[in-house]
Amino acid sequence: MRLGRARRARRRPFVSATTLDSAFSRRSFAIGTAMGGIGALLAGRLAWLSIAQNEKYQLESESNRVNLSLIPPRRGWILDRDGAPLASNRADFRVDVVPERMADAQATVAKLGEILALAPDVLADVQKRVAGAVGNQPVEVATGLDYEQFAAISVRLPDMHGVIPQRGFSRFYPTGPSVGHLIGYVGPANAEEYARDKNPLLITPGYKIGKDGLEKQFERRLRGVPGARRVEVTAAGRIVRELETREDVQGKPIQLTIDGPLQDYAARRIGLESGSVVMLDCETGEMLCMASMPSFDPNSFSAGIGSVEYAMLRDDERVPLRNKILKGLYPPGSTVKPMVSMAFLKEGLDPKQTVFCGGGLRVGNRVFRCWKRGGHGTVDMAKGIYQSCDVYFYHFAQAIGMDPIAAMARRCGMGQTFDLPVASQFFGTVPDPAWKLKKYDRPWASFDTVNATIGQGYMLANPLQLAVMAARIATGRHVEPKLVKSGKRAPFAAADFSPEHVALVRQAMSDVVNGPGTAGRAKLPVPEVLMAGKTGTAQVVGLNLSDGKSGPWKYRDHGLFIFFAPFDRPKYAGAVVIEHGGGSGAAYPIARDVMTFLFDPAKALDALRGFEEGWGGTAQQRLATKYAAYAAAAGIEAAPLPRSEADIFARVDAEARVQANRTEQQGGRTFEPRPEANPVSTGTIPGAAPTVPAAGAGGNAM
Amino acid sequence: MSIVPAPVARQPWRMLIPLIALVIFGALVLYSAGAGDWNRYATSHLIRFGVFLVMAAIMTQLRREFVQFMAYPAYVVVLIMLIAVEAIGFVGGGAQRWLDLGFIQLQPSELMKPAIVLVLARFYGALPHGLIPTWRALVPAGAIVAFPMALVLLQPDLGTALAIGFGGVTVMFLAGLPLTWFVGAGAAAAVIAPLAFFFGLHEYQQKRVFVFLDPESDPLGDGYHITQSKIAIGSGGGFGKGFGEGTQSHLSYLPEPHTDFVFATMAEEWGFAGGLFVLFVFAMVLSWGLSVARRSKDRFAKLLAAGMTATIFFYVAINLMMVMGLAPVVGIPLPFLSHGGSSMMTNMICVGTLMMVNVWNRRAPRGGLTA
């Protein structure tokens, strides 16, 4: 009972109105206190957010509100020696897309293609780039829009996220393909380039970086400082108003030593041939033209290389993507003879000393033939040069040996690279006994010397080296080529040729053109200016395969010509190399016209116009026609494009190396010059009948 | 003795003046949130307040006996409406909270908040004192609270269900139920809450809680709301960015700038000062509400007034904690500032009830056992 009562008492305490009233008072007070506590907590939280953390949140609010977009800087111009632009910027309307921000990129791009009436192959390329874009990387859809197209896209923007129409500047190369290899081109940065340089500028729509040539070499200088536009945007990304715009700072210009009109002239003058023209100022070393044709139009590469265009360029056996001036290696042929003469003179050979050329020279038990099977008769050094007599050089080279000749070749620039702002130059080969032993593990043979003295066999040079060789022989000075205009520099060091030797070789080279030499048709149509030169014909296959002039293009001889003018006070020097041109006859008319252009542009242009009518327009026009025809034939399904432009050019380089290597390896045999390899000025081509039996002509085994 | 007429002087101006100031202030905020357009939110906000203030004035004329008499029927009617909503939602296939009566879209769950307070006050007001510590005080009241809560949870509307539960529990607490029960219930809740969280809540509700615990984990999804709201409040500083100058709200970074996140909209433009003003007004209203409850003559009126005050408080506290990142995002508007008819109606019913009890207090002399 007591226990039960006690439990009841505990479980049910006495409850009355009074106790409930006081419980209410206590509990409502507690609730009021709790409310006040929470109120204080809220006030504290408010103070913490808006007072203590104010700065942080203000910053975050600003970064919400304000969208900073970069304005791609205008690229610095590339100017020629007279300040005319070789690469400039053109204001235009453009449209880019950022695939990452697009809901259905393919559909939107297709719609853009419809609005802009893009050609199917162009659209296919854009779609491929869109599919391959990584991260925030923008993809260019089109540039050079007219205002109506720009407006048509702008009004549809709310339905097309990630589409960025804007007014900007596009790179413009007024002479197009003429400067393709020299200047290079620009294009949007690819994912690897962005990974290397995490500059947000690289993924700004409309920004291009240099991809090749000088555009790439001088990227930093040309780039400039981007401008910025601060705009207020809504959460959905709509621009409410512009807050502030900082103008971009244009990149610094680069003035080249190139003579723009000459460059264009030379490129156009090459015409349908595949070749290169290099000219430089002998006194300063300034490069006046470096034309390599056929080429690509850098204007059409600015959105990236189209797959149809790439396929066309790649399939062309004249390798338009290769800069033949730096990466074309050719047997220099007879153009080395003035240099070899210099070596003879340096070794003390009396230039009056003669040798009898009867069409060949017996060395040991072999006979090496002169290109003139009938023989040149008595030949001294001057005649050896202007008549390009092989026997003269065979004979004295045997006496003097290869090493002095190789040393002279190197002194003249062969086998050398020059301090130029280019990505790479090929060295070529100046063979000597040590080199052969090292590379082929075979001793030097007498026929190797014979080959080398007429610029065949292992010997390989690029057109730039040939031009430098011409300049050094012409001036007797150690001319160093340069490409960027700068202040005066000290005269070049003498190349320790004696003035008499120089004068003698100059005269002999003048006689090549102006006397009884091999290139009479190269005489300048300019009064009182005499051009000196030396022809060369480089055979690429054995006599049994081709006559060098007809048949498969690949088997025809290279035509070479080195030259300078005026012959007695050399101002300009250069080299022309025409691949598979069928002999030096393809090269020296070009040299003549290009040199004429420097003295009498009107006359030279008249000549060119006549040619171009026959060829079907300027290089740029022909390229456009060719592309249209190719694209029509190929349709939009062209071969897949390499991943990046760098790969494209790496492949081009690799192919060039393979080809040079192959040419060099063919040098390991006895060389037999083609009978009529060097046409003579008299026009009477010597009879074909060889007077010396062709004993051991093909014997390349030791 | 005064130039002010007695019926005017009788009004609880201590509460009404701050409240009217708050509503006018709210209209200004809504004007700004409506991009400088009165007609978008602000005008209707003022009109609703006016209409419901008239309703509150009419409520003050109701007799206590009538209100007591109407308590159960009102509760049952609201409950039927809740069931009707559920049924229509079931038939229509999908969640439904509204009952379209033709002239107004009525949200019965909103009406349930004052109704639950009213019916529990009625229940405890009539319950013999001796039964307070027994199960007979707990079980019917528990059923009264649990039934509508379950219905609202089915909608699903966690915020409103919690508001109903909070109102009910507050009345039970004030009614004097043994403290140990609340402690025990609290302990049980601590055990059940995790289970309920993982098995009872919808995935989107669970996600909100996770995101609340770590807003940065989902900066563009659910965490976006909390983050943007904190940015709006924090960037306001001491005195705000200026009227109409709020960028978070005007540039649409802030979600729901005129309803749930109206406090953030306000704080961005008026700063800490504006926030303190809002807190001050709520403090005035709520403390007046509690004082009305304390001055009441009988248990029914005491519990009714205190419960209504607690209901308003629940709205304010949860909404402000939510916008300042102290609570997960639950769809609860801020009384008198947020744009929205239902919330205005509920809160004005609470205010009207408090004014009504205030009138009862004045009319009858304080007496202990008159109930």
PDB file of N, CA, C and O in Angstrom, chain A residues 12 15 17 20-21 24 27-28 31-32 35 38 42-43 45-47 49-50 54 57-58 60-61 64-65 232-235 240, chain B residues 129 133-134 173-177 179 228 230-231 233-235 237 241 247-248 251-253 272 275 290 294 299 302 313 324 369:
ATOM      1  N   ARG A  12       2.161  10.673 -10.352  1.00  0.00           N
ATOM      2  CA  ARG A  12       1.168  11.703 -10.621  1.00  0.00           C
ATOM      3  C   ARG A  12       1.260  12.780  -9.566  1.00  0.00           C
ATOM      4  O   ARG A  12       0.600  12.716  -8.522  1.00  0.00           O
ATOM      5  N   VAL A  15      -1.513  18.295  -9.238  1.00  0.00           N
ATOM      6  CA  VAL A  15      -1.662  19.287 -10.306  1.00  0.00           C
ATOM      7  C   VAL A  15      -2.891  20.111 -10.035  1.00  0.00           C
ATOM      8  O   VAL A  15      -3.959  19.594  -9.784  1.00  0.00           O
ATOM      9  N   ALA A  17      -4.694  24.342 -10.933  1.00  0.00           N
ATOM     10  CA  ALA A  17      -4.627  25.527 -11.793  1.00  0.00           C
ATOM     11  C   ALA A  17      -3.408  26.369 -11.457  1.00  0.00           C
ATOM     12  O   ALA A  17      -2.730  26.901 -12.344  1.00  0.00           O
ATOM     13  N   LEU A  20      -0.235  24.705 -12.726  1.00  0.00           N
ATOM     14  CA  LEU A  20      -0.181  24.829 -14.175  1.00  0.00           C
ATOM     15  C   LEU A  20       0.146  26.243 -14.590  1.00  0.00           C
ATOM     16  O   LEU A  20       0.907  26.492 -15.535  1.00  0.00           O
ATOM     17  N   ASP A  21      -0.434  27.185 -13.863  1.00  0.00           N
ATOM     18  CA  ASP A  21      -0.180  28.598 -14.165  1.00  0.00           C
ATOM     19  C   ASP A  21       1.292  28.944 -14.005  1.00  0.00           C
ATOM     20  O   ASP A  21       1.894  29.604 -14.854  1.00  0.00           O
ATOM     21  N   PHE A  24       3.225  27.344 -16.668  1.00  0.00           N
ATOM     22  CA  PHE A  24       3.118  28.126 -17.900  1.00  0.00           C
ATOM     23  C   PHE A  24       4.065  29.324 -17.869  1.00  0.00           C
ATOM     24  O   PHE A  24       4.766  29.622 -18.822  1.00  0.00           O
ATOM     25  N   ARG A  27       7.599  28.102 -18.163  1.00  0.00           N
ATOM     26  CA  ARG A  27       7.921  27.564 -19.491  1.00  0.00           C
ATOM     27  C   ARG A  27       7.833  28.628 -20.584  1.00  0.00           C
ATOM     28  O   ARG A  27       8.627  28.618 -21.522  1.00  0.00           O
ATOM     29  N   SER A  28       6.862  29.534 -20.470  1.00  0.00           N
ATOM     30  CA  SER A  28       6.800  30.577 -21.505  1.00  0.00           C
ATOM     31  C   SER A  28       8.011  31.500 -21.381  1.00  0.00           C
ATOM     32  O   SER A  28       8.513  32.024 -22.375  1.00  0.00           O
ATOM     33  N   ILE A  31      10.665  29.717 -23.117  1.00  0.00           N
ATOM     34  CA  ILE A  31      10.505  29.824 -24.569  1.00  0.00           C
ATOM     35  C   ILE A  31      10.910  31.214 -25.036  1.00  0.00           C
ATOM     36  O   ILE A  31      11.612  31.385 -26.040  1.00  0.00           O
ATOM     37  N   GLY A  32      10.486  32.227 -24.285  1.00  0.00           N
ATOM     38  CA  GLY A  32      10.882  33.601 -24.641  1.00  0.00           C
ATOM     39  C   GLY A  32      12.392  33.744 -24.642  1.00  0.00           C
ATOM     40  O   GLY A  32      12.974  34.357 -25.550  1.00  0.00           O
ATOM     41  N   MET A  35      13.742  32.056 -27.645  1.00  0.00           N
ATOM     42  CA  MET A  35      13.528  32.901 -28.823  1.00  0.00           C
ATOM     43  C   MET A  35      14.553  34.030 -28.872  1.00  0.00           C
ATOM     44  O   MET A  35      15.143  34.305 -29.916  1.00  0.00           O
ATOM     45  N   ILE A  38      17.869  32.663 -29.895  1.00  0.00           N
ATOM     46  CA  ILE A  38      17.980  32.421 -31.334  1.00  0.00           C
ATOM     47  C   ILE A  38      18.054  33.747 -32.092  1.00  0.00           C
ATOM     48  O   ILE A  38      18.818  33.886 -33.059  1.00  0.00           O
ATOM     49  N   LEU A  42      20.941  34.862 -34.548  1.00  0.00           N
ATOM     50  CA  LEU A  42      20.740  35.323 -35.922  1.00  0.00           C
ATOM     51  C   LEU A  42      21.420  36.676 -36.144  1.00  0.00           C
ATOM     52  O   LEU A  42      22.049  36.901 -37.176  1.00  0.00           O
ATOM     53  N   ALA A  43      21.293  37.572 -35.139  1.00  0.00           N
ATOM     54  CA  ALA A  43      21.928  38.885 -35.273  1.00  0.00           C
ATOM     55  C   ALA A  43      23.442  38.721 -35.364  1.00  0.00           C
ATOM     56  O   ALA A  43      24.112  39.387 -36.166  1.00  0.00           O
ATOM     57  N   ARG A  45      25.052  36.063 -36.438  1.00  0.00           N
ATOM     58  CA  ARG A  45      25.365  35.474 -37.747  1.00  0.00           C
ATOM     59  C   ARG A  45      25.323  36.559 -38.837  1.00  0.00           C
ATOM     60  O   ARG A  45      26.187  36.608 -39.714  1.00  0.00           O
ATOM     61  N   LEU A  46      24.314  37.410 -38.723  1.00  0.00           N
ATOM     62  CA  LEU A  46      24.176  38.496 -39.700  1.00  0.00           C
ATOM     63  C   LEU A  46      25.408  39.410 -39.656  1.00  0.00           C
ATOM     64  O   LEU A  46      25.957  39.785 -40.694  1.00  0.00           O
ATOM     65  N   ALA A  47      25.811  39.741 -38.425  1.00  0.00           N
ATOM     66  CA  ALA A  47      26.983  40.618 -38.277  1.00  0.00           C
ATOM     67  C   ALA A  47      28.227  39.931 -38.826  1.00  0.00           C
ATOM     68  O   ALA A  47      29.054  40.553 -39.507  1.00  0.00           O
ATOM     69  N   LEU A  49      28.402  37.671 -41.182  1.00  0.00           N
ATOM     70  CA  LEU A  49      28.394  37.630 -42.652  1.00  0.00           C
ATOM     71  C   LEU A  49      28.644  39.009 -43.255  1.00  0.00           C
ATOM     72  O   LEU A  49      29.472  39.171 -44.137  1.00  0.00           O
ATOM     73  N   SER A  50      27.881  39.989 -42.753  1.00  0.00           N
ATOM     74  CA  SER A  50      27.883  41.259 -43.480  1.00  0.00           C
ATOM     75  C   SER A  50      28.953  42.227 -42.983  1.00  0.00           C
ATOM     76  O   SER A  50      29.278  43.169 -43.691  1.00  0.00           O
ATOM     77  N   ASN A  54      32.485  40.679 -44.804  1.00  0.00           N
ATOM     78  CA  ASN A  54      32.006  41.534 -45.892  1.00  0.00           C
ATOM     79  C   ASN A  54      32.936  41.549 -47.100  1.00  0.00           C
ATOM     80  O   ASN A  54      32.515  41.409 -48.245  1.00  0.00           O
ATOM     81  N   TYR A  57      32.758  38.386 -49.199  1.00  0.00           N
ATOM     82  CA  TYR A  57      31.526  38.213 -49.971  1.00  0.00           C
ATOM     83  C   TYR A  57      31.364  39.301 -51.024  1.00  0.00           C
ATOM     84  O   TYR A  57      30.770  39.075 -52.076  1.00  0.00           O
ATOM     85  N   GLN A  58      31.901  40.483 -50.733  1.00  0.00           N
ATOM     86  CA  GLN A  58      31.837  41.521 -51.748  1.00  0.00           C
ATOM     87  C   GLN A  58      32.623  41.094 -52.985  1.00  0.00           C
ATOM     88  O   GLN A  58      32.192  41.292 -54.113  1.00  0.00           O
ATOM     89  N   GLU A  60      33.188  38.020 -53.860  1.00  0.00           N
ATOM     90  CA  GLU A  60      32.468  36.951 -54.550  1.00  0.00           C
ATOM     91  C   GLU A  60      31.299  37.501 -55.344  1.00  0.00           C
ATOM     92  O   GLU A  60      30.988  37.042 -56.435  1.00  0.00           O
ATOM     93  N   SER A  61      30.654  38.504 -54.780  1.00  0.00           N
ATOM     94  CA  SER A  61      29.537  39.108 -55.484  1.00  0.00           C
ATOM     95  C   SER A  61      30.030  39.789 -56.760  1.00  0.00           C
ATOM     96  O   SER A  61      29.393  39.702 -57.812  1.00  0.00           O
ATOM     97  N   ASN A  64      30.817  37.285 -59.336  1.00  0.00           N
ATOM     98  CA  ASN A  64      29.563  36.824 -59.941  1.00  0.00           C
ATOM     99  C   ASN A  64      29.128  37.791 -61.029  1.00  0.00           C
ATOM    100  O   ASN A  64      28.809  37.415 -62.136  1.00  0.00           O
ATOM    101  N   ARG A  65      29.109  39.032 -60.641  1.00  0.00           N
ATOM    102  CA  ARG A  65      28.470  40.072 -61.439  1.00  0.00           C
ATOM    103  C   ARG A  65      29.298  40.412 -62.664  1.00  0.00           C
ATOM    104  O   ARG A  65      28.770  40.661 -63.740  1.00  0.00           O
ATOM    105  N   GLU A 232      28.890  43.389 -67.105  1.00  0.00           N
ATOM    106  CA  GLU A 232      28.024  42.881 -66.063  1.00  0.00           C
ATOM    107  C   GLU A 232      27.146  41.813 -66.689  1.00  0.00           C
ATOM    108  O   GLU A 232      26.537  42.052 -67.736  1.00  0.00           O
ATOM    109  N   VAL A 233      27.112  40.647 -66.057  1.00  0.00           N
ATOM    110  CA  VAL A 233      26.324  39.560 -66.643  1.00  0.00           C
ATOM    111  C   VAL A 233      25.336  39.011 -65.628  1.00  0.00           C
ATOM    112  O   VAL A 233      25.561  39.078 -64.425  1.00  0.00           O
ATOM    113  N   THR A 234      24.249  38.479 -66.148  1.00  0.00           N
ATOM    114  CA  THR A 234      23.292  37.802 -65.283  1.00  0.00           C
ATOM    115  C   THR A 234      23.772  36.388 -65.039  1.00  0.00           C
ATOM    116  O   THR A 234      24.736  35.931 -65.645  1.00  0.00           O
ATOM    117  N   ALA A 235      23.052  35.720 -64.120  1.00  0.00           N
ATOM    118  CA  ALA A 235      23.439  34.340 -63.812  1.00  0.00           C
ATOM    119  C   ALA A 235      23.391  33.486 -65.066  1.00  0.00           C
ATOM    120  O   ALA A 235      24.155  32.546 -65.217  1.00  0.00           O
ATOM    121  N   VAL A 240      24.555  42.509 -69.425  1.00  0.00           N
ATOM    122  CA  VAL A 240      23.629  43.590 -69.084  1.00  0.00           C
ATOM    123  C   VAL A 240      24.188  44.912 -69.572  1.00  0.00           C
ATOM    124  O   VAL A 240      23.508  45.704 -70.213  1.00  0.00           O
TER     125      VAL A 240
ATOM    126  N   HIS B 129      -7.388  19.487 -14.809  1.00  0.00           N
ATOM    127  CA  HIS B 129      -5.988  19.659 -14.424  1.00  0.00           C
ATOM    128  C   HIS B 129      -5.337  18.370 -13.990  1.00  0.00           C
ATOM    129  O   HIS B 129      -4.176  18.116 -14.296  1.00  0.00           O
ATOM    130  N   PRO B 133      -0.806  15.111 -16.145  1.00  0.00           N
ATOM    131  CA  PRO B 133       0.375  14.227 -16.202  1.00  0.00           C
ATOM    132  C   PRO B 133       0.039  12.825 -16.687  1.00  0.00           C
ATOM    133  O   PRO B 133       0.859  11.935 -16.548  1.00  0.00           O
ATOM    134  N   THR B 134      -1.170  12.570 -17.173  1.00  0.00           N
ATOM    135  CA  THR B 134      -1.526  11.206 -17.572  1.00  0.00           C
ATOM    136  C   THR B 134      -1.500  11.050 -19.082  1.00  0.00           C
ATOM    137  O   THR B 134      -1.413  12.017 -19.837  1.00  0.00           O
ATOM    138  N   PHE B 173       3.935  21.661 -24.492  1.00  0.00           N
ATOM    139  CA  PHE B 173       4.959  22.018 -23.499  1.00  0.00           C
ATOM    140  C   PHE B 173       4.407  23.052 -22.516  1.00  0.00           C
ATOM    141  O   PHE B 173       4.521  22.905 -21.303  1.00  0.00           O
ATOM    142  N   LEU B 174       3.739  24.067 -23.063  1.00  0.00           N
ATOM    143  CA  LEU B 174       3.220  25.125 -22.209  1.00  0.00           C
ATOM    144  C   LEU B 174       2.029  24.650 -21.389  1.00  0.00           C
ATOM    145  O   LEU B 174       1.732  25.205 -20.333  1.00  0.00           O
ATOM    146  N   ALA B 175       1.354  23.608 -21.912  1.00  0.00           N
ATOM    147  CA  ALA B 175       0.197  23.102 -21.185  1.00  0.00           C
ATOM    148  C   ALA B 175       0.618  22.407 -19.893  1.00  0.00           C
ATOM    149  O   ALA B 175      -0.223  22.074 -19.079  1.00  0.00           O
ATOM    150  N   GLY B 176       1.896  22.186 -19.726  1.00  0.00           N
ATOM    151  CA  GLY B 176       2.376  21.671 -18.455  1.00  0.00           C
ATOM    152  C   GLY B 176       2.586  20.172 -18.433  1.00  0.00           C
ATOM    153  O   GLY B 176       2.691  19.578 -17.372  1.00  0.00           O
ATOM    154  N   LEU B 177       2.643  19.526 -19.575  1.00  0.00           N
ATOM    155  CA  LEU B 177       2.939  18.099 -19.575  1.00  0.00           C
ATOM    156  C   LEU B 177       4.296  17.874 -18.922  1.00  0.00           C
ATOM    157  O   LEU B 177       5.174  18.733 -18.998  1.00  0.00           O
ATOM    158  N   LEU B 179       7.926  17.358 -17.800  1.00  0.00           N
ATOM    159  CA  LEU B 179       9.148  17.700 -18.517  1.00  0.00           C
ATOM    160  C   LEU B 179       9.892  16.442 -18.989  1.00  0.00           C
ATOM    161  O   LEU B 179      10.488  16.441 -20.062  1.00  0.00           O
ATOM    162  N   GLN B 228      24.842  31.518 -52.782  1.00  0.00           N
ATOM    163  CA  GLN B 228      24.457  32.813 -53.353  1.00  0.00           C
ATOM    164  C   GLN B 228      23.760  33.678 -52.313  1.00  0.00           C
ATOM    165  O   GLN B 228      23.916  34.897 -52.300  1.00  0.00           O
ATOM    166  N   LYS B 230      24.313  33.622 -49.065  1.00  0.00           N
ATOM    167  CA  LYS B 230      25.348  34.146 -48.159  1.00  0.00           C
ATOM    168  C   LYS B 230      26.131  35.264 -48.829  1.00  0.00           C
ATOM    169  O   LYS B 230      26.485  36.268 -48.191  1.00  0.00           O
ATOM    170  N   ILE B 231      26.392  35.110 -50.115  1.00  0.00           N
ATOM    171  CA  ILE B 231      27.108  36.167 -50.834  1.00  0.00           C
ATOM    172  C   ILE B 231      26.278  37.453 -50.823  1.00  0.00           C
ATOM    173  O   ILE B 231      26.792  38.545 -50.574  1.00  0.00           O
ATOM    174  N   ILE B 233      23.970  38.400 -48.669  1.00  0.00           N
ATOM    175  CA  ILE B 233      23.929  39.016 -47.334  1.00  0.00           C
ATOM    176  C   ILE B 233      25.297  39.593 -46.981  1.00  0.00           C
ATOM    177  O   ILE B 233      25.414  40.729 -46.533  1.00  0.00           O
ATOM    178  N   GLY B 234      26.330  38.812 -47.227  1.00  0.00           N
ATOM    179  CA  GLY B 234      27.676  39.239 -46.842  1.00  0.00           C
ATOM    180  C   GLY B 234      28.143  40.458 -47.613  1.00  0.00           C
ATOM    181  O   GLY B 234      28.835  41.317 -47.077  1.00  0.00           O
ATOM    182  N   SER B 235      27.752  40.535 -48.892  1.00  0.00           N
ATOM    183  CA  SER B 235      28.257  41.649 -49.692  1.00  0.00           C
ATOM    184  C   SER B 235      27.533  42.947 -49.366  1.00  0.00           C
ATOM    185  O   SER B 235      27.951  44.019 -49.801  1.00  0.00           O
ATOM    186  N   GLY B 237      27.252  44.353 -46.423  1.00  0.00           N
ATOM    187  CA  GLY B 237      28.036  45.154 -45.499  1.00  0.00           C
ATOM    188  C   GLY B 237      27.168  45.847 -44.459  1.00  0.00           C
ATOM    189  O   GLY B 237      26.064  45.394 -44.159  1.00  0.00           O
ATOM    190  N   LYS B 241      24.157  47.914 -50.383  1.00  0.00           N
ATOM    191  CA  LYS B 241      24.641  48.464 -51.641  1.00  0.00           C
ATOM    192  C   LYS B 241      23.771  49.616 -52.116  1.00  0.00           C
ATOM    193  O   LYS B 241      24.093  50.265 -53.109  1.00  0.00           O
ATOM    194  N   THR B 247      23.047  43.484 -56.747  1.00  0.00           N
ATOM    195  CA  THR B 247      23.382  42.789 -57.995  1.00  0.00           C
ATOM    196  C   THR B 247      23.008  41.319 -57.916  1.00  0.00           C
ATOM    197  O   THR B 247      22.603  40.724 -58.901  1.00  0.00           O
ATOM    198  N   GLN B 248      23.130  40.736 -56.737  1.00  0.00           N
ATOM    199  CA  GLN B 248      22.817  39.315 -56.608  1.00  0.00           C
ATOM    200  C   GLN B 248      21.371  39.042 -56.995  1.00  0.00           C
ATOM    201  O   GLN B 248      21.071  38.063 -57.661  1.00  0.00           O
ATOM    202  N   LEU B 251      20.584  40.426 -60.931  1.00  0.00           N
ATOM    203  CA  LEU B 251      21.198  39.674 -62.023  1.00  0.00           C
ATOM    204  C   LEU B 251      20.896  38.189 -61.902  1.00  0.00           C
ATOM    205  O   LEU B 251      21.563  37.360 -62.512  1.00  0.00           O
ATOM    206  N   SER B 252      19.893  37.880 -61.061  1.00  0.00           N
ATOM    207  CA  SER B 252      19.368  36.508 -60.958  1.00  0.00           C
ATOM    208  C   SER B 252      20.341  35.499 -60.378  1.00  0.00           C
ATOM    209  O   SER B 252      20.211  34.308 -60.633  1.00  0.00           O
ATOM    210  N   TYR B 253      21.337  35.948 -59.617  1.00  0.00           N
ATOM    211  CA  TYR B 253      22.194  34.964 -58.962  1.00  0.00           C
ATOM    212  C   TYR B 253      21.471  34.358 -57.775  1.00  0.00           C
ATOM    213  O   TYR B 253      21.686  33.210 -57.420  1.00  0.00           O
ATOM    214  N   PHE B 272      23.558  45.307 -42.862  1.00  0.00           N
ATOM    215  CA  PHE B 272      23.390  44.863 -41.486  1.00  0.00           C
ATOM    216  C   PHE B 272      22.284  45.674 -40.799  1.00  0.00           C
ATOM    217  O   PHE B 272      21.465  45.152 -40.056  1.00  0.00           O
ATOM    218  N   GLY B 275      18.958  44.400 -41.709  1.00  0.00           N
ATOM    219  CA  GLY B 275      18.752  43.115 -41.060  1.00  0.00           C
ATOM    220  C   GLY B 275      18.375  43.290 -39.593  1.00  0.00           C
ATOM    221  O   GLY B 275      17.471  42.617 -39.083  1.00  0.00           O
ATOM    222  N   LEU B 290       4.057  37.087 -26.613  1.00  0.00           N
ATOM    223  CA  LEU B 290       4.240  36.360 -25.360  1.00  0.00           C
ATOM    224  C   LEU B 290       3.612  37.124 -24.190  1.00  0.00           C
ATOM    225  O   LEU B 290       3.040  36.513 -23.287  1.00  0.00           O
ATOM    226  N   ARG B 294       0.884  35.897 -21.493  1.00  0.00           N
ATOM    227  CA  ARG B 294       1.069  35.928 -20.042  1.00  0.00           C
ATOM    228  C   ARG B 294      -0.053  36.691 -19.353  1.00  0.00           C
ATOM    229  O   ARG B 294      -0.449  36.368 -18.257  1.00  0.00           O
ATOM    230  N   ARG B 299      -6.461  29.399 -19.363  1.00  0.00           N
ATOM    231  CA  ARG B 299      -5.517  28.512 -20.042  1.00  0.00           C
ATOM    232  C   ARG B 299      -5.725  28.496 -21.551  1.00  0.00           C
ATOM    233  O   ARG B 299      -4.771  28.510 -22.318  1.00  0.00           O
ATOM    234  N   LYS B 302      -4.229  31.649 -22.958  1.00  0.00           N
ATOM    235  CA  LYS B 302      -2.778  31.625 -22.771  1.00  0.00           C
ATOM    236  C   LYS B 302      -2.114  30.729 -23.824  1.00  0.00           C
ATOM    237  O   LYS B 302      -1.173  31.134 -24.516  1.00  0.00           O
ATOM    238  N   PHE B 313       7.202  32.591 -34.772  1.00  0.00           N
ATOM    239  CA  PHE B 313       8.623  32.479 -34.483  1.00  0.00           C
ATOM    240  C   PHE B 313       9.276  31.381 -35.318  1.00  0.00           C
ATOM    241  O   PHE B 313      10.378  31.540 -35.832  1.00  0.00           O
ATOM    242  N   MET B 324      20.832  32.366 -43.974  1.00  0.00           N
ATOM    243  CA  MET B 324      22.178  32.697 -43.502  1.00  0.00           C
ATOM    244  C   MET B 324      23.067  31.462 -43.402  1.00  0.00           C
ATOM    245  O   MET B 324      24.147  31.512 -42.836  1.00  0.00           O
ATOM    246  N   LEU B 369      -9.570  31.160 -11.816  1.00  0.00           N
ATOM    247  CA  LEU B 369     -10.180  29.891 -12.181  1.00  0.00           C
ATOM    248  C   LEU B 369     -11.422  30.076 -13.027  1.00  0.00           C
ATOM    249  O   LEU B 369     -12.341  29.261 -12.976  1.00  0.00           O
TER     250      LEU B 369
END
